[in-house]
Structures are given as C-alpha cells and as structure tokens.
C-alpha cells in the first residue's frame, strides 16, 4: 500500500514497537496519529520525526485502562478526521507490569482484559465508519503466541489468577475478535488481521516485567508493517501471523459459539450493544 497521504492511528505508539511503526509510516509519507499516556515521550517522537524531514504526527493522549479513556480517544479521532486508512491496535500491558497481583480497571474489569482487549474492541467498532470511508482499509491487532482459553464462567479471573494467564486470555480475545470482525466486514473493503510480532522484544513492557529481551523492536515492527501495508495480505482478513508467517491460534479462536459469546459480552462491557443487533 502506498502510504503517501494515508491516515494511520497507532495506539501505544510513543514507545517500543509502536514508536518504531509510527516512525516508519511517517517516513513513508503517512499522516500518523500517535497515542499514549506520556506527553514527554510523544513530544520526543514528534521532534525526532520532524528532524528527519517527515510530517509531524499528531498526538492523542488517552488512558485506555477505562471505557471513558477509550471513548475519549475515539471521540477525538472521529471529530478530527473523515477517513482512517489503517488502525493498529498495539497498546497493552504485560503479564507482570505494576506487579503480579490481580488488578482491576476503573470500570471494575480485570486490567489486562480491559487494556489489551476491550479498549481495542471499542476503538475498532467506533472507528469503523472512518475505516469504511477509506476502503480498502486495514485493522491490525497486535496479539501474541501466548494464548489461554476463556473461561466464560469467570472471564475476569477472580479465581486462580495469574498475570500470565490474564495476559494470554486478553491476547486470545484479540484474535477471536479479529476473526469475528473480519467475517462481519467481508464485503466492506476493511480487512482485519492479528499477529504475534516477535518474542520478548526489547521494550519497556518486557524489561519492566523482569524478562530478558530476545527479539528486537525492529523485528516486531516489520511484522506489524507487513500486515499494515504489505501487498500480499491485501484483501485478506481473519488471519493470525507469527512474525511474517501465517500461523494458527489455539482451538478456541476458531469456535464460533465462543466468539459469539465473547462478542455479546464485549458489546455489553463497552456500552456498544446498540451498534449491532
């Protein structure tokens, strides 16, 4: 995809792999919308891109740990833009960030499920009119090989909690949403795919989780860019990639009844039930 003049939103893009993807797309002439919570990091990225002689990105601050924060971001993008060519849902927290104990969001949901999954679900659904207006357009959900089946009797993991299980459940949820939304959008010109970009990239999230990085941000960034702009995936949706290669998620991802259950729950928890009957 020729990115000159295209509009791209990347959540979690003031640091780590999101920052790399934002810089690369700005260098390709895209109108990049960056998101994060840290204004200083955003200003540093904007300055670096301007110094490189490329169009300065626009910063949208928002805390995606709450429904209000995700809606604030959606409202701002909808107010400022008539079209969106690519949405990269990259913002997330790891299995150990802020400690290993169970945490909840402002809305009372398990925190990793809220940040890693529900915020991206809400944003994708609310931004669909802009994506459809730009068709052919793309959604890229940054998920993981780490996946754990959802126990629909205890989605918020009030029993048997571990950070790794919560993280892996949130990532499977992203993949299930990808397959579900891709099916819904088949005739719209908007494609949706997900990926595990690279294993334990050298990012703040990985380092703060006490993990020694084994992959580079560049490796993960190139895998994300492949789904965002690659010609070989044009028109293809509902796929999961491990880096640059198409892969299979765990079995529950392909369970239509489970995806339907997750969709109904997600619409309810995000207050978006009215958007779809």
PDB file of C-alpha atoms in Angstrom:
ATOM      1  CA  UNK A   1       0.000   0.000   0.000  1.00  0.00           C
ATOM      2  CA  UNK A   2       1.345   3.442  -0.920  1.00  0.00           C
ATOM      3  CA  UNK A   3       1.163   5.334   2.379  1.00  0.00           C
ATOM      4  CA  UNK A   4       1.631   8.836   0.991  1.00  0.00           C
ATOM      5  CA  UNK A   5      -1.176  10.952   2.462  1.00  0.00           C
ATOM      6  CA  UNK A   6      -2.828   7.960   4.174  1.00  0.00           C
ATOM      7  CA  UNK A   7      -4.086   8.395   7.752  1.00  0.00           C
ATOM      8  CA  UNK A   8      -2.941   5.852  10.332  1.00  0.00           C
ATOM      9  CA  UNK A   9      -3.790   5.527  14.036  1.00  0.00           C
ATOM     10  CA  UNK A  10      -1.405   3.502  16.194  1.00  0.00           C
ATOM     11  CA  UNK A  11      -2.238   3.044  19.858  1.00  0.00           C
ATOM     12  CA  UNK A  12       0.647   2.695  22.277  1.00  0.00           C
ATOM     13  CA  UNK A  13       2.968   4.451  19.839  1.00  0.00           C
ATOM     14  CA  UNK A  14       5.088   6.770  21.984  1.00  0.00           C
ATOM     15  CA  UNK A  15       7.426   3.919  22.980  1.00  0.00           C
ATOM     16  CA  UNK A  16       8.591   0.479  21.909  1.00  0.00           C
ATOM     17  CA  UNK A  17       7.360  -1.238  18.782  1.00  0.00           C
ATOM     18  CA  UNK A  18       4.534   1.261  18.279  1.00  0.00           C
ATOM     19  CA  UNK A  19       7.075   4.085  18.155  1.00  0.00           C
ATOM     20  CA  UNK A  20       9.064   2.217  15.509  1.00  0.00           C
ATOM     21  CA  UNK A  21       5.966   1.617  13.366  1.00  0.00           C
ATOM     22  CA  UNK A  22       4.890   5.263  13.699  1.00  0.00           C
ATOM     23  CA  UNK A  23       8.349   6.485  12.635  1.00  0.00           C
ATOM     24  CA  UNK A  24       8.454   4.172   9.630  1.00  0.00           C
ATOM     25  CA  UNK A  25       4.992   5.125   8.412  1.00  0.00           C
ATOM     26  CA  UNK A  26       5.719   8.837   8.858  1.00  0.00           C
ATOM     27  CA  UNK A  27       8.849   8.332   6.745  1.00  0.00           C
ATOM     28  CA  UNK A  28       6.608   6.805   4.056  1.00  0.00           C
ATOM     29  CA  UNK A  29       4.520   9.990   3.985  1.00  0.00           C
ATOM     30  CA  UNK A  30       1.579   8.857   6.114  1.00  0.00           C
ATOM     31  CA  UNK A  31      -0.445  11.191   8.296  1.00  0.00           C
ATOM     32  CA  UNK A  32       0.320   9.417  11.580  1.00  0.00           C
ATOM     33  CA  UNK A  33      -1.866   9.713  14.664  1.00  0.00           C
ATOM     34  CA  UNK A  34       0.109   8.637  17.716  1.00  0.00           C
ATOM     35  CA  UNK A  35      -1.377   7.696  21.066  1.00  0.00           C
ATOM     36  CA  UNK A  36      -0.015   7.238  24.563  1.00  0.00           C
ATOM     37  CA  UNK A  37      -0.241   8.488  28.128  1.00  0.00           C
ATOM     38  CA  UNK A  38       3.146  10.231  28.352  1.00  0.00           C
ATOM     39  CA  UNK A  39       3.236  13.683  26.715  1.00  0.00           C
ATOM     40  CA  UNK A  40       7.016  13.951  27.051  1.00  0.00           C
ATOM     41  CA  UNK A  41       7.542  10.723  25.101  1.00  0.00           C
ATOM     42  CA  UNK A  42       5.091  11.922  22.464  1.00  0.00           C
ATOM     43  CA  UNK A  43       6.913  15.250  22.107  1.00  0.00           C
ATOM     44  CA  UNK A  44      10.238  13.438  21.753  1.00  0.00           C
ATOM     45  CA  UNK A  45       8.836  11.248  18.967  1.00  0.00           C
ATOM     46  CA  UNK A  46       7.276  14.219  17.170  1.00  0.00           C
ATOM     47  CA  UNK A  47      10.598  16.102  17.345  1.00  0.00           C
ATOM     48  CA  UNK A  48      12.543  13.088  16.041  1.00  0.00           C
ATOM     49  CA  UNK A  49      10.193  12.629  13.077  1.00  0.00           C
ATOM     50  CA  UNK A  50      10.325  16.351  12.244  1.00  0.00           C
ATOM     51  CA  UNK A  51      14.133  16.311  12.399  1.00  0.00           C
ATOM     52  CA  UNK A  52      14.070  13.513   9.829  1.00  0.00           C
ATOM     53  CA  UNK A  53      12.194  15.819   7.485  1.00  0.00           C
ATOM     54  CA  UNK A  54       8.881  13.959   7.624  1.00  0.00           C
ATOM     55  CA  UNK A  55       5.376  15.211   8.504  1.00  0.00           C
ATOM     56  CA  UNK A  56       4.921  15.621  12.255  1.00  0.00           C
ATOM     57  CA  UNK A  57       2.477  13.126  13.779  1.00  0.00           C
ATOM     58  CA  UNK A  58      -0.490  14.293  15.824  1.00  0.00           C
ATOM     59  CA  UNK A  59      -0.608  13.178  19.451  1.00  0.00           C
ATOM     60  CA  UNK A  60      -3.827  11.930  21.049  1.00  0.00           C
ATOM     61  CA  UNK A  61      -3.411  11.352  24.797  1.00  0.00           C
ATOM     62  CA  UNK A  62      -5.712   8.795  26.410  1.00  0.00           C
ATOM     63  CA  UNK A  63      -5.696   6.245  29.202  1.00  0.00           C
ATOM     64  CA  UNK A  64      -7.052   3.034  27.678  1.00  0.00           C
ATOM     65  CA  UNK A  65      -7.496   1.333  31.033  1.00  0.00           C
ATOM     66  CA  UNK A  66     -11.011   2.810  31.210  1.00  0.00           C
ATOM     67  CA  UNK A  67     -14.009   2.857  28.903  1.00  0.00           C
ATOM     68  CA  UNK A  68     -14.091   6.636  29.285  1.00  0.00           C
ATOM     69  CA  UNK A  69     -10.485   6.915  28.117  1.00  0.00           C
ATOM     70  CA  UNK A  70     -11.074   4.733  25.054  1.00  0.00           C
ATOM     71  CA  UNK A  71     -14.209   6.699  24.183  1.00  0.00           C
ATOM     72  CA  UNK A  72     -12.259   9.944  24.606  1.00  0.00           C
ATOM     73  CA  UNK A  73      -9.738   8.778  22.015  1.00  0.00           C
ATOM     74  CA  UNK A  74     -12.458   7.599  19.620  1.00  0.00           C
ATOM     75  CA  UNK A  75     -14.340  10.896  20.010  1.00  0.00           C
ATOM     76  CA  UNK A  76     -11.215  12.934  19.237  1.00  0.00           C
ATOM     77  CA  UNK A  77     -10.299  10.936  16.129  1.00  0.00           C
ATOM     78  CA  UNK A  78     -13.884  10.976  14.844  1.00  0.00           C
ATOM     79  CA  UNK A  79     -14.050  14.754  15.360  1.00  0.00           C
ATOM     80  CA  UNK A  80     -10.787  15.439  13.535  1.00  0.00           C
ATOM     81  CA  UNK A  81     -10.887  13.012  10.606  1.00  0.00           C
ATOM     82  CA  UNK A  82     -13.219  11.886   7.848  1.00  0.00           C
ATOM     83  CA  UNK A  83     -11.289   8.724   6.993  1.00  0.00           C
ATOM     84  CA  UNK A  84      -8.822   6.296   8.524  1.00  0.00           C
ATOM     85  CA  UNK A  85      -6.767   4.026   6.285  1.00  0.00           C
ATOM     86  CA  UNK A  86      -5.066   1.876   8.937  1.00  0.00           C
ATOM     87  CA  UNK A  87      -5.752   1.267  12.628  1.00  0.00           C
ATOM     88  CA  UNK A  88      -3.022  -0.576  14.528  1.00  0.00           C
ATOM     89  CA  UNK A  89      -4.296  -1.683  17.946  1.00  0.00           C
ATOM     90  CA  UNK A  90      -0.979  -2.009  19.738  1.00  0.00           C
ATOM     91  CA  UNK A  91      -1.438  -0.542  23.238  1.00  0.00           C
ATOM     92  CA  UNK A  92      -1.132  -3.065  26.015  1.00  0.00           C
ATOM     93  CA  UNK A  93       0.328  -4.108  29.332  1.00  0.00           C
ATOM     94  CA  UNK A  94       2.335  -7.235  30.041  1.00  0.00           C
ATOM     95  CA  UNK A  95       1.826 -10.075  32.446  1.00  0.00           C
ATOM     96  CA  UNK A  96       3.874  -8.530  35.260  1.00  0.00           C
ATOM     97  CA  UNK A  97       3.614  -4.758  34.746  1.00  0.00           C
ATOM     98  CA  UNK A  98       2.774  -2.973  38.019  1.00  0.00           C
ATOM     99  CA  UNK A  99       3.175  -6.254  39.879  1.00  0.00           C
ATOM    100  CA  UNK A 100       1.922  -9.837  39.569  1.00  0.00           C
ATOM    101  CA  UNK A 101      -1.256  -9.412  41.608  1.00  0.00           C
ATOM    102  CA  UNK A 102      -4.741  -9.142  40.093  1.00  0.00           C
ATOM    103  CA  UNK A 103      -5.703  -5.559  39.256  1.00  0.00           C
ATOM    104  CA  UNK A 104      -8.935  -4.025  38.030  1.00  0.00           C
ATOM    105  CA  UNK A 105      -9.723  -1.148  35.703  1.00  0.00           C
ATOM    106  CA  UNK A 106     -11.712   1.961  36.591  1.00  0.00           C
ATOM    107  CA  UNK A 107     -14.766   0.066  35.330  1.00  0.00           C
ATOM    108  CA  UNK A 108     -14.078  -2.929  37.588  1.00  0.00           C
ATOM    109  CA  UNK A 109     -12.808  -5.276  34.869  1.00  0.00           C
ATOM    110  CA  UNK A 110      -9.655  -7.375  35.094  1.00  0.00           C
ATOM    111  CA  UNK A 111      -6.999  -4.896  33.980  1.00  0.00           C
ATOM    112  CA  UNK A 112      -5.230  -6.839  31.208  1.00  0.00           C
ATOM    113  CA  UNK A 113      -8.549  -7.810  29.631  1.00  0.00           C
ATOM    114  CA  UNK A 114      -9.595  -4.131  29.771  1.00  0.00           C
ATOM    115  CA  UNK A 115      -6.408  -2.603  28.350  1.00  0.00           C
ATOM    116  CA  UNK A 116      -5.217  -5.253  25.922  1.00  0.00           C
ATOM    117  CA  UNK A 117      -8.598  -6.296  24.562  1.00  0.00           C
ATOM    118  CA  UNK A 118     -11.653  -4.210  25.464  1.00  0.00           C
ATOM    119  CA  UNK A 119     -10.084  -0.853  24.559  1.00  0.00           C
ATOM    120  CA  UNK A 120      -9.107  -2.087  21.099  1.00  0.00           C
ATOM    121  CA  UNK A 121     -12.521  -3.670  20.618  1.00  0.00           C
ATOM    122  CA  UNK A 122     -14.230  -0.377  21.483  1.00  0.00           C
ATOM    123  CA  UNK A 123     -11.929   1.698  19.276  1.00  0.00           C
ATOM    124  CA  UNK A 124     -12.220  -0.581  16.250  1.00  0.00           C
ATOM    125  CA  UNK A 125     -16.006  -0.616  16.462  1.00  0.00           C
ATOM    126  CA  UNK A 126     -16.347   3.126  16.956  1.00  0.00           C
ATOM    127  CA  UNK A 127     -13.847   3.955  14.189  1.00  0.00           C
ATOM    128  CA  UNK A 128     -15.405   1.613  11.611  1.00  0.00           C
ATOM    129  CA  UNK A 129     -17.216   4.465   9.793  1.00  0.00           C
ATOM    130  CA  UNK A 130     -13.856   6.166   9.118  1.00  0.00           C
ATOM    131  CA  UNK A 131     -12.235   2.891   8.040  1.00  0.00           C
ATOM    132  CA  UNK A 132     -15.122   2.051   5.706  1.00  0.00           C
ATOM    133  CA  UNK A 133     -14.895   5.573   4.231  1.00  0.00           C
ATOM    134  CA  UNK A 134     -11.224   4.901   3.382  1.00  0.00           C
ATOM    135  CA  UNK A 135     -11.708   1.375   1.987  1.00  0.00           C
ATOM    136  CA  UNK A 136      -9.592  -0.509   1.162  1.00  0.00           C
ATOM    137  CA  UNK A 137      -8.532  -0.055   4.798  1.00  0.00           C
ATOM    138  CA  UNK A 138      -6.922  -2.291   7.402  1.00  0.00           C
ATOM    139  CA  UNK A 139      -7.084  -3.097  11.100  1.00  0.00           C
ATOM    140  CA  UNK A 140      -4.078  -4.799  12.707  1.00  0.00           C
ATOM    141  CA  UNK A 141      -4.453  -6.277  16.199  1.00  0.00           C
ATOM    142  CA  UNK A 142      -1.134  -6.828  17.959  1.00  0.00           C
ATOM    143  CA  UNK A 143      -1.724 -10.074  19.867  1.00  0.00           C
ATOM    144  CA  UNK A 144       0.632 -12.865  20.983  1.00  0.00           C
ATOM    145  CA  UNK A 145       1.534 -16.529  20.726  1.00  0.00           C
ATOM    146  CA  UNK A 146       0.754 -16.576  24.446  1.00  0.00           C
ATOM    147  CA  UNK A 147      -2.934 -17.565  24.471  1.00  0.00           C
ATOM    148  CA  UNK A 148      -5.183 -19.035  27.161  1.00  0.00           C
ATOM    149  CA  UNK A 149      -8.787 -20.217  26.643  1.00  0.00           C
ATOM    150  CA  UNK A 150     -11.506 -18.004  28.101  1.00  0.00           C
ATOM    151  CA  UNK A 151     -13.498 -19.461  30.978  1.00  0.00           C
ATOM    152  CA  UNK A 152     -16.836 -17.769  30.352  1.00  0.00           C
ATOM    153  CA  UNK A 153     -17.918 -18.562  33.917  1.00  0.00           C
ATOM    154  CA  UNK A 154     -15.026 -16.442  35.212  1.00  0.00           C
ATOM    155  CA  UNK A 155     -13.858 -14.129  32.439  1.00  0.00           C
ATOM    156  CA  UNK A 156     -12.374 -11.662  34.928  1.00  0.00           C
ATOM    157  CA  UNK A 157     -10.305 -14.461  36.540  1.00  0.00           C
ATOM    158  CA  UNK A 158     -11.421 -13.927  40.128  1.00  0.00           C
ATOM    159  CA  UNK A 159     -10.235 -17.487  40.886  1.00  0.00           C
ATOM    160  CA  UNK A 160      -6.849 -18.974  40.007  1.00  0.00           C
ATOM    161  CA  UNK A 161      -5.469 -15.641  38.870  1.00  0.00           C
ATOM    162  CA  UNK A 162      -2.016 -15.226  37.368  1.00  0.00           C
ATOM    163  CA  UNK A 163      -0.676 -12.366  35.307  1.00  0.00           C
ATOM    164  CA  UNK A 164       0.454 -14.708  32.555  1.00  0.00           C
ATOM    165  CA  UNK A 165      -2.981 -16.300  32.293  1.00  0.00           C
ATOM    166  CA  UNK A 166      -4.672 -12.884  32.249  1.00  0.00           C
ATOM    167  CA  UNK A 167      -2.311 -11.615  29.549  1.00  0.00           C
ATOM    168  CA  UNK A 168      -2.731 -14.761  27.442  1.00  0.00           C
ATOM    169  CA  UNK A 169      -6.535 -14.626  27.755  1.00  0.00           C
ATOM    170  CA  UNK A 170      -6.573 -10.990  26.655  1.00  0.00           C
ATOM    171  CA  UNK A 171      -4.460 -11.847  23.624  1.00  0.00           C
ATOM    172  CA  UNK A 172      -6.662 -14.771  22.609  1.00  0.00           C
ATOM    173  CA  UNK A 173      -9.633 -12.410  22.924  1.00  0.00           C
ATOM    174  CA  UNK A 174      -7.980 -10.088  20.398  1.00  0.00           C
ATOM    175  CA  UNK A 175      -7.533 -12.967  17.969  1.00  0.00           C
ATOM    176  CA  UNK A 176     -11.131 -14.134  18.405  1.00  0.00           C
ATOM    177  CA  UNK A 177     -12.329 -10.575  17.786  1.00  0.00           C
ATOM    178  CA  UNK A 178     -10.143 -10.397  14.672  1.00  0.00           C
ATOM    179  CA  UNK A 179     -11.758 -13.496  13.170  1.00  0.00           C
ATOM    180  CA  UNK A 180     -15.250 -12.379  14.170  1.00  0.00           C
ATOM    181  CA  UNK A 181     -14.904  -8.833  12.802  1.00  0.00           C
ATOM    182  CA  UNK A 182     -13.217  -9.994   9.602  1.00  0.00           C
ATOM    183  CA  UNK A 183     -16.239 -12.189   8.857  1.00  0.00           C
ATOM    184  CA  UNK A 184     -18.595  -9.275   9.505  1.00  0.00           C
ATOM    185  CA  UNK A 185     -16.605  -6.907   7.259  1.00  0.00           C
ATOM    186  CA  UNK A 186     -16.115  -9.259   4.299  1.00  0.00           C
ATOM    187  CA  UNK A 187     -17.887  -7.038   1.764  1.00  0.00           C
ATOM    188  CA  UNK A 188     -16.821  -3.697   3.235  1.00  0.00           C
ATOM    189  CA  UNK A 189     -13.272  -3.317   1.936  1.00  0.00           C
ATOM    190  CA  UNK A 190     -11.930  -3.281   5.508  1.00  0.00           C
ATOM    191  CA  UNK A 191      -9.677  -6.206   6.457  1.00  0.00           C
ATOM    192  CA  UNK A 192      -8.714  -7.290   9.981  1.00  0.00           C
ATOM    193  CA  UNK A 193      -5.724  -9.443  10.901  1.00  0.00           C
ATOM    194  CA  UNK A 194      -3.766 -10.175  14.080  1.00  0.00           C
ATOM    195  CA  UNK A 195      -0.229 -11.207  14.865  1.00  0.00           C
ATOM    196  CA  UNK A 196       2.435 -12.145  17.341  1.00  0.00           C
ATOM    197  CA  UNK A 197       5.059  -9.615  16.172  1.00  0.00           C
ATOM    198  CA  UNK A 198       8.142 -11.115  17.859  1.00  0.00           C
ATOM    199  CA  UNK A 199       9.038 -12.865  21.102  1.00  0.00           C
ATOM    200  CA  UNK A 200      10.058 -10.692  24.087  1.00  0.00           C
ATOM    201  CA  UNK A 201      11.050  -7.613  22.122  1.00  0.00           C
ATOM    202  CA  UNK A 202      13.404  -5.098  23.713  1.00  0.00           C
ATOM    203  CA  UNK A 203      10.585  -2.878  25.002  1.00  0.00           C
ATOM    204  CA  UNK A 204       9.799  -1.142  28.265  1.00  0.00           C
ATOM    205  CA  UNK A 205       6.920  -3.580  28.854  1.00  0.00           C
ATOM    206  CA  UNK A 206       9.207  -6.599  28.579  1.00  0.00           C
ATOM    207  CA  UNK A 207      12.029  -5.118  30.639  1.00  0.00           C
ATOM    208  CA  UNK A 208       9.689  -3.920  33.404  1.00  0.00           C
ATOM    209  CA  UNK A 209       8.265  -7.439  33.528  1.00  0.00           C
ATOM    210  CA  UNK A 210      11.723  -8.680  34.533  1.00  0.00           C
ATOM    211  CA  UNK A 211      12.237 -10.526  31.241  1.00  0.00           C
ATOM    212  CA  UNK A 212      15.464 -10.501  29.239  1.00  0.00           C
ATOM    213  CA  UNK A 213      14.625  -9.426  25.657  1.00  0.00           C
ATOM    214  CA  UNK A 214      15.380 -11.905  22.895  1.00  0.00           C
ATOM    215  CA  UNK A 215      13.998 -10.043  19.847  1.00  0.00           C
ATOM    216  CA  UNK A 216      14.433  -6.510  18.557  1.00  0.00           C
ATOM    217  CA  UNK A 217      11.786  -3.843  18.220  1.00  0.00           C
ATOM    218  CA  UNK A 218      12.698  -3.683  14.529  1.00  0.00           C
ATOM    219  CA  UNK A 219      11.824  -7.372  14.013  1.00  0.00           C
ATOM    220  CA  UNK A 220       8.406  -6.922  15.601  1.00  0.00           C
ATOM    221  CA  UNK A 221       7.847  -3.623  13.865  1.00  0.00           C
ATOM    222  CA  UNK A 222       8.492  -5.085  10.427  1.00  0.00           C
ATOM    223  CA  UNK A 223       5.938  -7.852  11.103  1.00  0.00           C
ATOM    224  CA  UNK A 224       3.319  -5.251  12.074  1.00  0.00           C
ATOM    225  CA  UNK A 225       4.128  -3.160   8.988  1.00  0.00           C
ATOM    226  CA  UNK A 226       3.707  -6.268   6.841  1.00  0.00           C
ATOM    227  CA  UNK A 227       0.057  -6.583   7.904  1.00  0.00           C
ATOM    228  CA  UNK A 228      -0.496  -2.818   7.777  1.00  0.00           C
ATOM    229  CA  UNK A 229       0.853  -2.159   4.293  1.00  0.00           C
ATOM    230  CA  UNK A 230       2.001  -5.435   2.659  1.00  0.00           C
ATOM    231  CA  UNK A 231       0.574  -6.141  -0.785  1.00  0.00           C
ATOM    232  CA  UNK A 232       0.495  -9.915  -0.234  1.00  0.00           C
ATOM    233  CA  UNK A 233      -2.151  -9.549   2.507  1.00  0.00           C
ATOM    234  CA  UNK A 234      -4.315  -7.027   0.634  1.00  0.00           C
ATOM    235  CA  UNK A 235      -7.941  -8.140   0.733  1.00  0.00           C
ATOM    236  CA  UNK A 236      -7.218 -10.964   3.214  1.00  0.00           C
ATOM    237  CA  UNK A 237      -8.788 -10.997   6.676  1.00  0.00           C
ATOM    238  CA  UNK A 238      -9.275 -13.079   9.788  1.00  0.00           C
ATOM    239  CA  UNK A 239      -5.697 -14.355   9.739  1.00  0.00           C
ATOM    240  CA  UNK A 240      -3.171 -14.795  12.545  1.00  0.00           C
ATOM    241  CA  UNK A 241       0.555 -14.378  11.919  1.00  0.00           C
ATOM    242  CA  UNK A 242       3.626 -15.374  13.893  1.00  0.00           C
ATOM    243  CA  UNK A 243       6.045 -12.686  12.755  1.00  0.00           C
ATOM    244  CA  UNK A 244       5.960 -12.702   8.961  1.00  0.00           C
ATOM    245  CA  UNK A 245       4.417 -16.172   8.644  1.00  0.00           C
ATOM    246  CA  UNK A 246       0.753 -17.135   8.761  1.00  0.00           C
ATOM    247  CA  UNK A 247       0.068 -19.346  11.797  1.00  0.00           C
ATOM    248  CA  UNK A 248      -2.704 -20.995  13.801  1.00  0.00           C
ATOM    249  CA  UNK A 249      -4.067 -19.722  17.104  1.00  0.00           C
ATOM    250  CA  UNK A 250      -5.320 -22.145  19.760  1.00  0.00           C
ATOM    251  CA  UNK A 251      -8.556 -24.035  19.156  1.00  0.00           C
ATOM    252  CA  UNK A 252     -10.979 -21.698  20.960  1.00  0.00           C
ATOM    253  CA  UNK A 253     -10.199 -18.941  18.451  1.00  0.00           C
ATOM    254  CA  UNK A 254     -11.983 -20.981  15.773  1.00  0.00           C
ATOM    255  CA  UNK A 255     -15.010 -21.856  17.931  1.00  0.00           C
ATOM    256  CA  UNK A 256     -17.890 -19.829  16.510  1.00  0.00           C
ATOM    257  CA  UNK A 257     -20.047 -20.206  19.627  1.00  0.00           C
ATOM    258  CA  UNK A 258     -17.203 -18.973  21.853  1.00  0.00           C
ATOM    259  CA  UNK A 259     -16.630 -15.976  19.582  1.00  0.00           C
ATOM    260  CA  UNK A 260     -20.333 -15.168  19.684  1.00  0.00           C
ATOM    261  CA  UNK A 261     -20.263 -15.324  23.489  1.00  0.00           C
ATOM    262  CA  UNK A 262     -17.220 -13.047  23.615  1.00  0.00           C
ATOM    263  CA  UNK A 263     -18.796 -10.598  21.180  1.00  0.00           C
ATOM    264  CA  UNK A 264     -22.003 -10.289  23.230  1.00  0.00           C
ATOM    265  CA  UNK A 265     -20.023  -9.796  26.444  1.00  0.00           C
ATOM    266  CA  UNK A 266     -17.710  -7.242  24.836  1.00  0.00           C
ATOM    267  CA  UNK A 267     -20.563  -5.184  23.384  1.00  0.00           C
ATOM    268  CA  UNK A 268     -22.168  -5.136  26.816  1.00  0.00           C
ATOM    269  CA  UNK A 269     -18.985  -4.195  28.713  1.00  0.00           C
ATOM    270  CA  UNK A 270     -18.111  -1.404  26.265  1.00  0.00           C
ATOM    271  CA  UNK A 271     -21.643   0.001  26.114  1.00  0.00           C
ATOM    272  CA  UNK A 272     -21.800  -0.632  22.370  1.00  0.00           C
ATOM    273  CA  UNK A 273     -24.670  -3.126  22.273  1.00  0.00           C
ATOM    274  CA  UNK A 274     -26.761  -0.641  20.290  1.00  0.00           C
ATOM    275  CA  UNK A 275     -24.239  -0.665  17.430  1.00  0.00           C
ATOM    276  CA  UNK A 276     -25.167  -4.200  16.466  1.00  0.00           C
ATOM    277  CA  UNK A 277     -28.361  -6.160  16.896  1.00  0.00           C
TER     278      UNK A 277
END
